[in-house]
JSON list of C-alpha atoms in Angstrom, two decimals:
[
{"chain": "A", "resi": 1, "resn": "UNK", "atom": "CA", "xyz": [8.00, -0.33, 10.18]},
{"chain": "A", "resi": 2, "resn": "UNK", "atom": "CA", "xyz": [9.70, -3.00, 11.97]},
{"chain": "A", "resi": 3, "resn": "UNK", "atom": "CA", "xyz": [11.72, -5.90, 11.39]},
{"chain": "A", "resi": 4, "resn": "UNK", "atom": "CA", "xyz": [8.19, -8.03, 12.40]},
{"chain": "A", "resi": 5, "resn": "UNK", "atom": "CA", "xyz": [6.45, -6.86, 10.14]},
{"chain": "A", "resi": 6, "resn": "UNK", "atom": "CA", "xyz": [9.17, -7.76, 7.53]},
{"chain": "A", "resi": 7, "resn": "UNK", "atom": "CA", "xyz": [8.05, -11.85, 8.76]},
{"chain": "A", "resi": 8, "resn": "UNK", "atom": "CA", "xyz": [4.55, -11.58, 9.27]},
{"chain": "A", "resi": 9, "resn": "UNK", "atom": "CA", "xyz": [2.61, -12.85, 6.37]},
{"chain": "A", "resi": 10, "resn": "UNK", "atom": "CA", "xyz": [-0.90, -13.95, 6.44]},
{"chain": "A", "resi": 11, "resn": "UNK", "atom": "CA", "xyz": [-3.82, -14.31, 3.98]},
{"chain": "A", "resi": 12, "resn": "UNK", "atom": "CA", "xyz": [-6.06, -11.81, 6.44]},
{"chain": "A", "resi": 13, "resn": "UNK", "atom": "CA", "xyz": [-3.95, -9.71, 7.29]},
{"chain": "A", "resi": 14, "resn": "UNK", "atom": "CA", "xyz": [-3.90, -6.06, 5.34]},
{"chain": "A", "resi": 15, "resn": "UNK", "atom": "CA", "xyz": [-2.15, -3.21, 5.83]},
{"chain": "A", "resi": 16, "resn": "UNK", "atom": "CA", "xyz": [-3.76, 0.33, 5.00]},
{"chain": "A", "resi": 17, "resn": "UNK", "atom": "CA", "xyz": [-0.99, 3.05, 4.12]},
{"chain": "A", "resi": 18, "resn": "UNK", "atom": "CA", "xyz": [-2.37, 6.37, 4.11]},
{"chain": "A", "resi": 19, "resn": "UNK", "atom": "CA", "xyz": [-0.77, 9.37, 1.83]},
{"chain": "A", "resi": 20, "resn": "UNK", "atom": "CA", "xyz": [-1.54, 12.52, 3.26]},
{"chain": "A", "resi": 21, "resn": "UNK", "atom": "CA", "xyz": [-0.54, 14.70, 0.38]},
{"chain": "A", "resi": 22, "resn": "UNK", "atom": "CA", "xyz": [1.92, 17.40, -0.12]},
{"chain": "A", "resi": 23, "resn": "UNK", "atom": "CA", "xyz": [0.91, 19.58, 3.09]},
{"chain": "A", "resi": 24, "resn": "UNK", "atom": "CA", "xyz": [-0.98, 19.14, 6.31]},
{"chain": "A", "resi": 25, "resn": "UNK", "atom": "CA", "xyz": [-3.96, 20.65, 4.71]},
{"chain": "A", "resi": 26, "resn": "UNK", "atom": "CA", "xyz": [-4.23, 18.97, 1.70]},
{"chain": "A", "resi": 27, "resn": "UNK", "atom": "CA", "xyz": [-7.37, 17.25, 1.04]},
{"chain": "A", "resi": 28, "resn": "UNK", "atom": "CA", "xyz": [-6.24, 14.64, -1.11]},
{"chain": "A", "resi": 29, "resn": "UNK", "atom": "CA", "xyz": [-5.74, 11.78, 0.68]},
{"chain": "A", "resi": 30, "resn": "UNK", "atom": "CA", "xyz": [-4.42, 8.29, -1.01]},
{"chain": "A", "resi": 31, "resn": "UNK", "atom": "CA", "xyz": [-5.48, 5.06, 0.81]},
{"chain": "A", "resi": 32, "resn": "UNK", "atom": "CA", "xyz": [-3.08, 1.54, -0.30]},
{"chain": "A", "resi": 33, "resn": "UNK", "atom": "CA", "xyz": [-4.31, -1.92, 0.72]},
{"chain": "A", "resi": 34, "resn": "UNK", "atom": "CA", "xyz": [-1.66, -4.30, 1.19]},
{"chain": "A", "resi": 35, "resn": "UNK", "atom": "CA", "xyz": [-1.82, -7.85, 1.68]},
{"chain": "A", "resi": 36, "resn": "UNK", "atom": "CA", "xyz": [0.63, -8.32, 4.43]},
{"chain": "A", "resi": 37, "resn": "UNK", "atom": "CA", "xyz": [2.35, -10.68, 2.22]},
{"chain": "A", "resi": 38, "resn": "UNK", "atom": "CA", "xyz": [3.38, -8.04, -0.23]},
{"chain": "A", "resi": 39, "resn": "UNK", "atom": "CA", "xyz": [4.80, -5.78, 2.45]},
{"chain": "A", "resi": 40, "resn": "UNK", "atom": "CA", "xyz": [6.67, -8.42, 4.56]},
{"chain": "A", "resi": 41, "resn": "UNK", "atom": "CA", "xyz": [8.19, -9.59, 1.01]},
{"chain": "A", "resi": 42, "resn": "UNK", "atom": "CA", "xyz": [9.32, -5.92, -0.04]},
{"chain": "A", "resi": 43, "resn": "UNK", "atom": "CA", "xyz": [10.60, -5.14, 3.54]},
{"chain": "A", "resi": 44, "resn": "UNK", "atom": "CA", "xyz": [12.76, -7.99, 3.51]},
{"chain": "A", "resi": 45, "resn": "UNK", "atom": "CA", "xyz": [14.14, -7.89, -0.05]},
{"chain": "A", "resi": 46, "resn": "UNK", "atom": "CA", "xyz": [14.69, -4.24, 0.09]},
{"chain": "A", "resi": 47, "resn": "UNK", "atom": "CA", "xyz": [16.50, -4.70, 3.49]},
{"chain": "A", "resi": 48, "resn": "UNK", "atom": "CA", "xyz": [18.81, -7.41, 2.62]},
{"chain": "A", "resi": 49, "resn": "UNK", "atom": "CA", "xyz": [20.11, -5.07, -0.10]},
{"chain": "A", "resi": 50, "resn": "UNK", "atom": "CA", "xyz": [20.33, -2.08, 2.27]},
{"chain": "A", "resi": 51, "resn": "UNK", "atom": "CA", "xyz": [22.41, -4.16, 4.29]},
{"chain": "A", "resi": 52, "resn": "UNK", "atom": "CA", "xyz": [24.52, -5.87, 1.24]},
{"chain": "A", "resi": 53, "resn": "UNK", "atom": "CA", "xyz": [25.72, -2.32, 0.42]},
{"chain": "A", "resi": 54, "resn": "UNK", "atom": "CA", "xyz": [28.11, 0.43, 1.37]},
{"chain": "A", "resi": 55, "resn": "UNK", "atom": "CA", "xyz": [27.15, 3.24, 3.51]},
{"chain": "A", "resi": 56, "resn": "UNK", "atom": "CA", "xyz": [28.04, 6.73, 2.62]},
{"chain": "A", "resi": 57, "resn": "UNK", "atom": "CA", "xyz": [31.85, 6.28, 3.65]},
{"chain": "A", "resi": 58, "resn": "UNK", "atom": "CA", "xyz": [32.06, 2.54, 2.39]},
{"chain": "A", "resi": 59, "resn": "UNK", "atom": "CA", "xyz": [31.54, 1.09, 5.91]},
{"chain": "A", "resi": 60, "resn": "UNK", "atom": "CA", "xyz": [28.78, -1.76, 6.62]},
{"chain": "A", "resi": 61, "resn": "UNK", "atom": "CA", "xyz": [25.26, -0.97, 7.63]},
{"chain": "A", "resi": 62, "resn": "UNK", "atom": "CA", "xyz": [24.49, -2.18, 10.78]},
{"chain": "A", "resi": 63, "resn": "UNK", "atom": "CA", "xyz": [21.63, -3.95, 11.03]},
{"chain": "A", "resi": 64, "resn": "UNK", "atom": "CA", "xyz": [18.39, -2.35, 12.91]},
{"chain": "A", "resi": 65, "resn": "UNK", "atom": "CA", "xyz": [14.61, -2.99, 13.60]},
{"chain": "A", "resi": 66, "resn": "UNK", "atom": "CA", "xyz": [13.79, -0.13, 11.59]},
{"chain": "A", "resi": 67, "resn": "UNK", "atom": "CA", "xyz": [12.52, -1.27, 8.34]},
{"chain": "A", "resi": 68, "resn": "UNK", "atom": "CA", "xyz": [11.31, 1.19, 5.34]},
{"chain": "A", "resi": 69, "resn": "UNK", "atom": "CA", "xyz": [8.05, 0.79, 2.95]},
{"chain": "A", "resi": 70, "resn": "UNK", "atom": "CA", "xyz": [8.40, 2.90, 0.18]},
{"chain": "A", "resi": 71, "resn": "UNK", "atom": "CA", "xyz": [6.92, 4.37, -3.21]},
{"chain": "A", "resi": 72, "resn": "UNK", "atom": "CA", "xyz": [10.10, 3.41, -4.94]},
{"chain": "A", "resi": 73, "resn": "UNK", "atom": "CA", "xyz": [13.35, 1.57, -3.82]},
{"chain": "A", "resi": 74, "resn": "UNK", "atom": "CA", "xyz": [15.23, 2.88, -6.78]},
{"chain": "A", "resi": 75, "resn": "UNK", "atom": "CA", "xyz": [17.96, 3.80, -4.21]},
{"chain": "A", "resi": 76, "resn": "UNK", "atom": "CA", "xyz": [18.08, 0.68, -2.70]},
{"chain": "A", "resi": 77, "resn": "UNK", "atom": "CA", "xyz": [17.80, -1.12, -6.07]},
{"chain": "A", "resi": 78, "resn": "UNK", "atom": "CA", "xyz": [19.23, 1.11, -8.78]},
{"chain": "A", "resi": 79, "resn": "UNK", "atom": "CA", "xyz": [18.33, -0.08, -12.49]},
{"chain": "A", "resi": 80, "resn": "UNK", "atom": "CA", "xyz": [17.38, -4.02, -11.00]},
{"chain": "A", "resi": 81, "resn": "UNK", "atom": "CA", "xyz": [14.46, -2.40, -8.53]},
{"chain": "A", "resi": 82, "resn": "UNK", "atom": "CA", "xyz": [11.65, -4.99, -8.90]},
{"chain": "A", "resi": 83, "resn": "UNK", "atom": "CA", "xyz": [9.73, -2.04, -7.09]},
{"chain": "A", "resi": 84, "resn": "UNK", "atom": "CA", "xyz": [10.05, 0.71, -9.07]},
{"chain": "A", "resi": 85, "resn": "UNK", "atom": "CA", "xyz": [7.56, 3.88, -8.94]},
{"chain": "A", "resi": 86, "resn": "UNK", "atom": "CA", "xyz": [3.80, 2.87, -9.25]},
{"chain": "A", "resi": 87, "resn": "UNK", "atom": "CA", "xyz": [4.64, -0.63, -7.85]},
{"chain": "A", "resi": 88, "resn": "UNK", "atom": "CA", "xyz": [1.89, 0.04, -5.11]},
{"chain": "A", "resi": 89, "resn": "UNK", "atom": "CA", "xyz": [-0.79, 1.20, -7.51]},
{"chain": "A", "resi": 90, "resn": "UNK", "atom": "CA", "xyz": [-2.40, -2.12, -7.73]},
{"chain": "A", "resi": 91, "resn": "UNK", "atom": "CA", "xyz": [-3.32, -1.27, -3.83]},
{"chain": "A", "resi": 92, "resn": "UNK", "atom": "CA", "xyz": [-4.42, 2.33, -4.44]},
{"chain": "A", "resi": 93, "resn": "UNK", "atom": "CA", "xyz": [-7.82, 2.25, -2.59]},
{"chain": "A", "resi": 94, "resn": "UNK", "atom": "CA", "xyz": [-7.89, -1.89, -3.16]},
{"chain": "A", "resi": 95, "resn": "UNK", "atom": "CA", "xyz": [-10.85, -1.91, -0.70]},
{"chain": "A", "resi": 96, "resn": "UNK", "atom": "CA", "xyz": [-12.18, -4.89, -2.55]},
{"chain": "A", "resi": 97, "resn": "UNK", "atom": "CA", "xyz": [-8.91, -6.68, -1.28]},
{"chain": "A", "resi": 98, "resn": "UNK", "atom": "CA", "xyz": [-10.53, -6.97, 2.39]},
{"chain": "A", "resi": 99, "resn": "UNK", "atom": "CA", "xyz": [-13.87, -8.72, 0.77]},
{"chain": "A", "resi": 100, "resn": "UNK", "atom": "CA", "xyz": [-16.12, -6.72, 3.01]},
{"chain": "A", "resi": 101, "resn": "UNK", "atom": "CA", "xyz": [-19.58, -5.95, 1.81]},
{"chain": "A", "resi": 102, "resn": "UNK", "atom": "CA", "xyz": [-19.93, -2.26, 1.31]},
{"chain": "A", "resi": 103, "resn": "UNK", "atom": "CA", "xyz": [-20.83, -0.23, 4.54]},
{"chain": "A", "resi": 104, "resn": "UNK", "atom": "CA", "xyz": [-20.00, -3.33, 6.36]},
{"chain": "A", "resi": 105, "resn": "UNK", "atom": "CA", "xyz": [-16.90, -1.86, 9.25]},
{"chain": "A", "resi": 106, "resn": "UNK", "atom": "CA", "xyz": [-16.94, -5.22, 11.37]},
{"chain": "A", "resi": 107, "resn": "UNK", "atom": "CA", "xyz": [-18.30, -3.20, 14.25]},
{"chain": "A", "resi": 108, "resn": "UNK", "atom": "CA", "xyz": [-20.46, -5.28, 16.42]},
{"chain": "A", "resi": 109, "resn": "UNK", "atom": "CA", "xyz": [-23.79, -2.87, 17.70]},
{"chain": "A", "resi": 110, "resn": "UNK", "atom": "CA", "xyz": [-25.74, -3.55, 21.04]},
{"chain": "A", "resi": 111, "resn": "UNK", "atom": "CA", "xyz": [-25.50, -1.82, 24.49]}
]
């Protein structure tokens, strides 16, 4: 992701991260909702302490675009990770989240 996506926080808008599974043809697939909120809130937080420590020789990060979402920032974090493992189950196929009637896409029909 990007550093705008690490600012962009609205009430409508959702992101949809999809987990392919171990290997290409694995059927399980693993769908996460996200408000954007959430994601612009662990981007940033998770960021800041990227750039707050040491890289692997004890030299400064240097600050990028590039910004990571992931399954647990236990790296990032160590033992103080407010998103540890299973922080995005709450989102696991949250399709509720988007308040859409079911079968209802948002596509618009006519020729």
């Amino acid at each position: 992701m990007t550093r705008k996506q690490a600012s962009i926080r609205s009430d409508s808008l959702f992101y949809c991260f999809v987990d392919f599974g171990e290997t290409v043809d694995s059927r399980a697939r693993t769908v996460y909702v996200v408000p954007s909120t959430v994601v612009a809130k662990a981007l940033s937080a998770s960021h800041q302490r990227w750039l707050a420590m040491p890289g692997k020789k004890g030299q400064p990060h240097k600050d990028s675009d590039m910004r990571l979402l992931l399954q647990d920032y236990v790296r990032v974090f160590g033992t103080d990770n407010p998103y540890p493992a299973g922080w995005l189950d709450p989102y696991r196929d949250a399709w509720h989240l988007l308040g859409l009637e079911p079968g209802d896409t948002g596509a618009t029909g006519g020729a």
